[in-house]
Amino acid sequence: MRACLFQTALFVPMLLSSVALAVEPMGVELDPSEVRIGLMYGGAAVRVRARTPSGCDVAMSVTGASADLHLNKKGKRAGLLWMNVGELMYRDVPTVYFVRSSRPLPELASKALLDRLELGYPALSWSITGARDRDERAHFVDLIRLKERDKLFSVAEHGVALRSRGASSQVATASVFLPPKAPPGRYRVRVMCFRDRKLVGKVEATLRLSYDRNVAFLSTLSHDHGLLYGVLASLIAILAGLLTGFVFGRKGGAH
Amino acid sequence: MSFHVYLPIAHNSVHILLLLALGAIVGLLSGLFGVGGGFLLTPLLIMIGIPPTVAAASDSNQIVAASTSGTYAHARAGTVDFKMGTLLLIGGVLGGFLGVKLIAFLRAMGEADFVITVFYIVMLGSIGTYMFYDSIRGLRRAPDPPEPPEKRRASVYARLSARLPFQMRFERSKVELSALVPLVLGTLVGVLAAIMGVGGGFIMVPVMVYLLRMPMHVVVGTSLFQILFTCLNVTIMQSWINRTVDFLLALMLLVGSVIGAQIGARIGKRLKAEQLKILMSIIVLVVMLKMLYGLLSRPDILVAYRGGH
């Protein structure tokens, strides 16, 4: 019921706003819209370009699929040694989470609206199941820092550039860098337009990240035929070692 | 053009030159001391963002190639004691099995991480300190040439081992002792290697030098022979059961290790046995101090992904 009321509350201003301004529909383009992971892949920059109504502030998000995340908790053992002292489990943690906005998020919308739209780390703590438990909540900041260290999470206020395009529309652009650790899959790209701290427009697109033929072959061989993969890896290593020994005829450390 | 290589099992991308350099370090150690280098390479790989389980397993795959090359060269030079190596290997396989069972028991009790880490520091600290002290003493006592093993004063250990059954002559090593000694010592090293998740070369080398009284030039070849089979077993088992061997990672490390081994072989020829032991002991102590510092200093982030020691 609450969700229904909320959606109605969101939808009505959006409708009124678009009717009043008579703007072109919002649109979004990704460059590239599909990224292939090859053997020389070192991450990829993706440019998000959106057409939005003129004069509104813009927030963009790129989110990967959600999954359970198991972590080890660090603490002191024997009052001296920093070691793993327990486990933490968070549910529904996105693999990737990037947010870019034209202004600081609290200036764009109310906290309740940001929470609903899952924009910003405080909002994320409400969408991740488990982050509200006492122990998990205490370590939520560490979870964010861990993901930021791997470049899988980032929030950049002022990360969206706005450029006017006529009287009724503007172009919003932002860049995100997909690090090599970002897993293959479909990423949800959202562009949201705010005016007077209310959502007045939203558009979505999908970014695809997939393996090329060579990487897919190695990954499938390892996961589906582990024994064969191990034997082949060992045989190649032995042959390479023999070849090296034969070519160089080295004596190693003998002296 | 990107100079990164994407590692499909590690799910990460690393600069090619960085991997070649790490491989070269391992090749250097392998050529100089007859150790696999896993005790050093695994922590280094973890530091550059490879998941711990993938780092340890792929490292084993690389060591298969490096130790094949080393064993082949030493076998041609006649510096592999196959008889001693086989007995140590049988003991090592048995010890590895016992070690895996012990780890499973400790994990069930929730104490595995603590025991493994403390074990690592104590082992590296004692071996490194003893080797360093003994080498310095050796250099002062007999700078040229080192005292032959036969003339050393018989210790309690030597007298006890002389009374054991199944005495046999190991021609290549020029020692005579009971077959039970390498079997039992191989088992102990296997247990330690399984607990610590490494090939065990850095424990095996001191064991061969100090407890089996083997000459250093035979120790290097025999250790490589034993490491080859240990790592072969680990590579296949890890690929099959845990799917953690990244072949591309191993291949990059291998190319680097070929270069490193050439440099290691040239340096090794210019150094005396005691100097080699001092170098080895310093490396062992540096790794130990790095681990100790990691344990005593507060981590920046108080959580870590699960999946390694």
mmCIF file of C-alpha atoms in Angstrom, chain A residues 37-43 69-74 77-78 80-84 87-88 139 142-143 145-147 149-150 152 180-182 184 211 215 218-219 222-227 229-231 233-234 236-238 240-242 244-246 248-255, chain B residues 1-2 4-6 8-9 11-13 16 31-32 49 61 64-66 68-70 72-74 79 111 113-114 117-118 216-217 220 232 235-236 239-240 243 245-248 254 258 261-262 265 268-269 271-273 276 295-306 309:
data_model
loop_
_atom_site.group_PDB
_atom_site.id
_atom_site.type_symbol
_atom_site.label_atom_id
_atom_site.label_comp_id
_atom_site.label_asym_id
_atom_site.label_seq_id
_atom_site.Cartn_x
_atom_site.Cartn_y
_atom_site.Cartn_z
ATOM 1 C CA ILE A 37 36.429 -9.058 -22.138
ATOM 2 C CA GLY A 38 39.391 -10.351 -24.139
ATOM 3 C CA LEU A 39 42.818 -11.636 -23.139
ATOM 4 C CA MET A 40 44.271 -8.110 -23.140
ATOM 5 C CA TYR A 41 41.347 -6.547 -21.255
ATOM 6 C CA GLY A 42 42.313 -4.044 -18.588
ATOM 7 C CA GLY A 43 38.913 -2.506 -17.825
ATOM 8 C CA LEU A 69 28.547 -11.424 -0.048
ATOM 9 C CA HIS A 70 30.486 -13.363 2.591
ATOM 10 C CA LEU A 71 33.211 -11.489 4.414
ATOM 11 C CA ASN A 72 35.693 -12.227 7.159
ATOM 12 C CA LYS A 73 35.707 -9.835 10.068
ATOM 13 C CA LYS A 74 39.114 -8.690 11.325
ATOM 14 C CA ARG A 77 43.370 -12.256 18.830
ATOM 15 C CA ALA A 78 45.258 -12.807 22.078
ATOM 16 C CA LEU A 80 47.984 -8.671 19.983
ATOM 17 C CA LEU A 81 47.420 -10.191 16.537
ATOM 18 C CA TRP A 82 44.993 -8.808 13.929
ATOM 19 C CA MET A 83 43.280 -11.805 12.361
ATOM 20 C CA ASN A 84 39.945 -13.116 11.074
ATOM 21 C CA GLU A 87 32.148 -13.968 9.482
ATOM 22 C CA LEU A 88 29.704 -11.456 8.077
ATOM 23 C CA HIS A 139 31.044 -3.004 9.389
ATOM 24 C CA ASP A 142 34.273 -1.273 5.742
ATOM 25 C CA LEU A 143 32.262 -3.124 3.098
ATOM 26 C CA ARG A 145 35.691 0.832 1.486
ATOM 27 C CA LEU A 146 36.550 -2.704 0.377
ATOM 28 C CA LYS A 147 34.432 -2.311 -2.757
ATOM 29 C CA ARG A 149 39.392 -0.196 -3.121
ATOM 30 C CA ASP A 150 38.531 -2.656 -5.905
ATOM 31 C CA LEU A 152 33.668 -1.580 -7.935
ATOM 32 C CA PRO A 180 38.723 -5.687 -14.585
ATOM 33 C CA LYS A 181 37.125 -7.125 -11.452
ATOM 34 C CA ALA A 182 33.633 -6.204 -12.667
ATOM 35 C CA PRO A 184 30.380 -10.288 -16.861
ATOM 36 C CA TYR A 211 33.694 -12.720 -22.400
ATOM 37 C CA VAL A 215 38.304 -16.073 -22.374
ATOM 38 C CA LEU A 218 39.275 -20.974 -20.697
ATOM 39 C CA SER A 219 36.574 -20.097 -18.187
ATOM 40 C CA SER A 222 38.100 -24.591 -15.898
ATOM 41 C CA HIS A 223 34.585 -24.591 -14.469
ATOM 42 C CA ASP A 224 32.998 -27.477 -16.371
ATOM 43 C CA HIS A 225 35.999 -29.763 -16.966
ATOM 44 C CA GLY A 226 38.266 -29.097 -13.973
ATOM 45 C CA LEU A 227 40.196 -32.380 -14.111
ATOM 46 C CA TYR A 229 41.957 -28.412 -17.304
ATOM 47 C CA GLY A 230 44.332 -29.431 -14.479
ATOM 48 C CA VAL A 231 45.929 -32.239 -16.505
ATOM 49 C CA ALA A 233 47.804 -27.145 -17.435
ATOM 50 C CA SER A 234 50.267 -29.611 -15.867
ATOM 51 C CA ILE A 236 51.850 -27.749 -20.779
ATOM 52 C CA ALA A 237 53.913 -26.714 -17.737
ATOM 53 C CA ILE A 238 56.037 -29.899 -17.957
ATOM 54 C CA ALA A 240 57.472 -25.788 -21.194
ATOM 55 C CA GLY A 241 59.900 -26.768 -18.421
ATOM 56 C CA LEU A 242 61.542 -29.478 -20.559
ATOM 57 C CA THR A 244 63.381 -24.479 -21.326
ATOM 58 C CA GLY A 245 65.835 -27.016 -19.899
ATOM 59 C CA PHE A 246 66.646 -28.303 -23.376
ATOM 60 C CA PHE A 248 69.111 -23.297 -22.151
ATOM 61 C CA GLY A 249 70.700 -26.476 -20.809
ATOM 62 C CA ARG A 250 71.083 -24.701 -17.527
ATOM 63 C CA LYS A 251 72.503 -26.159 -14.372
ATOM 64 C CA GLY A 252 70.248 -24.211 -11.994
ATOM 65 C CA GLY A 253 71.936 -23.596 -8.709
ATOM 66 C CA ALA A 254 74.542 -26.327 -8.961
ATOM 67 C CA HIS A 255 77.946 -25.017 -8.161
ATOM 68 C CA MET B 1 47.256 -1.073 -26.893
ATOM 69 C CA SER B 2 46.797 -2.490 -23.407
ATOM 70 C CA HIS B 4 47.409 -5.922 -19.302
ATOM 71 C CA VAL B 5 46.512 -9.575 -19.372
ATOM 72 C CA TYR B 6 43.050 -10.634 -18.257
ATOM 73 C CA PRO B 8 39.744 -15.453 -16.357
ATOM 74 C CA ILE B 9 39.942 -17.517 -13.165
ATOM 75 C CA HIS B 11 38.742 -12.339 -12.489
ATOM 76 C CA ASN B 12 41.312 -9.598 -12.594
ATOM 77 C CA SER B 13 43.709 -7.933 -14.977
ATOM 78 C CA ILE B 16 52.244 -8.036 -18.113
ATOM 79 C CA GLY B 31 67.851 -21.516 -9.679
ATOM 80 C CA LEU B 32 69.801 -20.364 -6.640
ATOM 81 C CA GLY B 49 45.015 -8.324 -6.183
ATOM 82 C CA ASN B 61 51.209 -24.716 -11.769
ATOM 83 C CA VAL B 64 55.685 -27.460 -12.101
ATOM 84 C CA ALA B 65 57.325 -25.869 -15.157
ATOM 85 C CA ALA B 66 60.196 -24.264 -13.248
ATOM 86 C CA THR B 68 60.755 -29.623 -14.412
ATOM 87 C CA SER B 69 63.366 -27.435 -16.070
ATOM 88 C CA GLY B 70 65.527 -27.436 -12.931
ATOM 89 C CA TYR B 72 66.073 -31.920 -15.968
ATOM 90 C CA ALA B 73 69.210 -29.767 -15.778
ATOM 91 C CA HIS B 74 70.294 -31.212 -12.418
ATOM 92 C CA THR B 79 73.075 -33.794 -8.919
ATOM 93 C CA GLU B 111 41.041 -22.040 14.912
ATOM 94 C CA ASP B 113 43.506 -19.222 10.544
ATOM 95 C CA PHE B 114 45.138 -18.489 13.871
ATOM 96 C CA THR B 117 49.521 -17.828 10.725
ATOM 97 C CA VAL B 118 51.325 -18.427 13.989
ATOM 98 C CA MET B 216 74.336 -28.440 -0.963
ATOM 99 C CA HIS B 217 74.710 -29.127 -4.706
ATOM 100 C CA VAL B 220 69.126 -28.220 -4.809
ATOM 101 C CA LEU B 232 51.926 -31.536 -9.968
ATOM 102 C CA THR B 235 47.795 -28.342 -9.602
ATOM 103 C CA ILE B 236 45.572 -31.226 -10.669
ATOM 104 C CA SER B 239 41.870 -27.560 -10.776
ATOM 105 C CA TRP B 240 39.577 -30.496 -10.234
ATOM 106 C CA ARG B 243 38.748 -24.630 -9.899
ATOM 107 C CA VAL B 245 44.230 -22.674 -11.180
ATOM 108 C CA ASP B 246 44.615 -19.715 -13.530
ATOM 109 C CA PHE B 247 46.686 -21.077 -16.388
ATOM 110 C CA LEU B 248 47.288 -17.679 -17.992
ATOM 111 C CA LEU B 254 56.676 -19.068 -16.151
ATOM 112 C CA VAL B 258 62.837 -18.647 -17.299
ATOM 113 C CA ALA B 261 66.470 -18.790 -13.610
ATOM 114 C CA GLN B 262 69.189 -17.829 -16.097
ATOM 115 C CA ALA B 265 72.217 -19.836 -12.378
ATOM 116 C CA GLY B 268 74.823 -19.162 -8.124
ATOM 117 C CA LYS B 269 78.053 -20.186 -9.821
ATOM 118 C CA LEU B 271 78.655 -17.831 -4.716
ATOM 119 C CA LYS B 272 79.836 -20.285 -2.072
ATOM 120 C CA ALA B 273 77.428 -22.606 -0.249
ATOM 121 C CA LEU B 276 73.883 -18.990 -0.612
ATOM 122 C CA LEU B 295 49.575 -9.264 12.031
ATOM 123 C CA LEU B 296 50.603 -6.585 14.518
ATOM 124 C CA SER B 297 49.454 -3.496 12.614
ATOM 125 C CA ARG B 298 45.785 -2.547 12.456
ATOM 126 C CA PRO B 299 44.357 -3.212 8.953
ATOM 127 C CA ASP B 300 42.970 -0.203 7.028
ATOM 128 C CA ILE B 301 39.766 -2.095 6.321
ATOM 129 C CA LEU B 302 38.370 -4.375 9.015
ATOM 130 C CA VAL B 303 36.753 -6.858 6.617
ATOM 131 C CA ALA B 304 38.113 -9.075 3.837
ATOM 132 C CA TYR B 305 36.587 -11.281 1.169
ATOM 133 C CA ARG B 306 36.319 -14.881 2.255
ATOM 134 C CA HIS B 309 43.905 -18.214 4.795
#
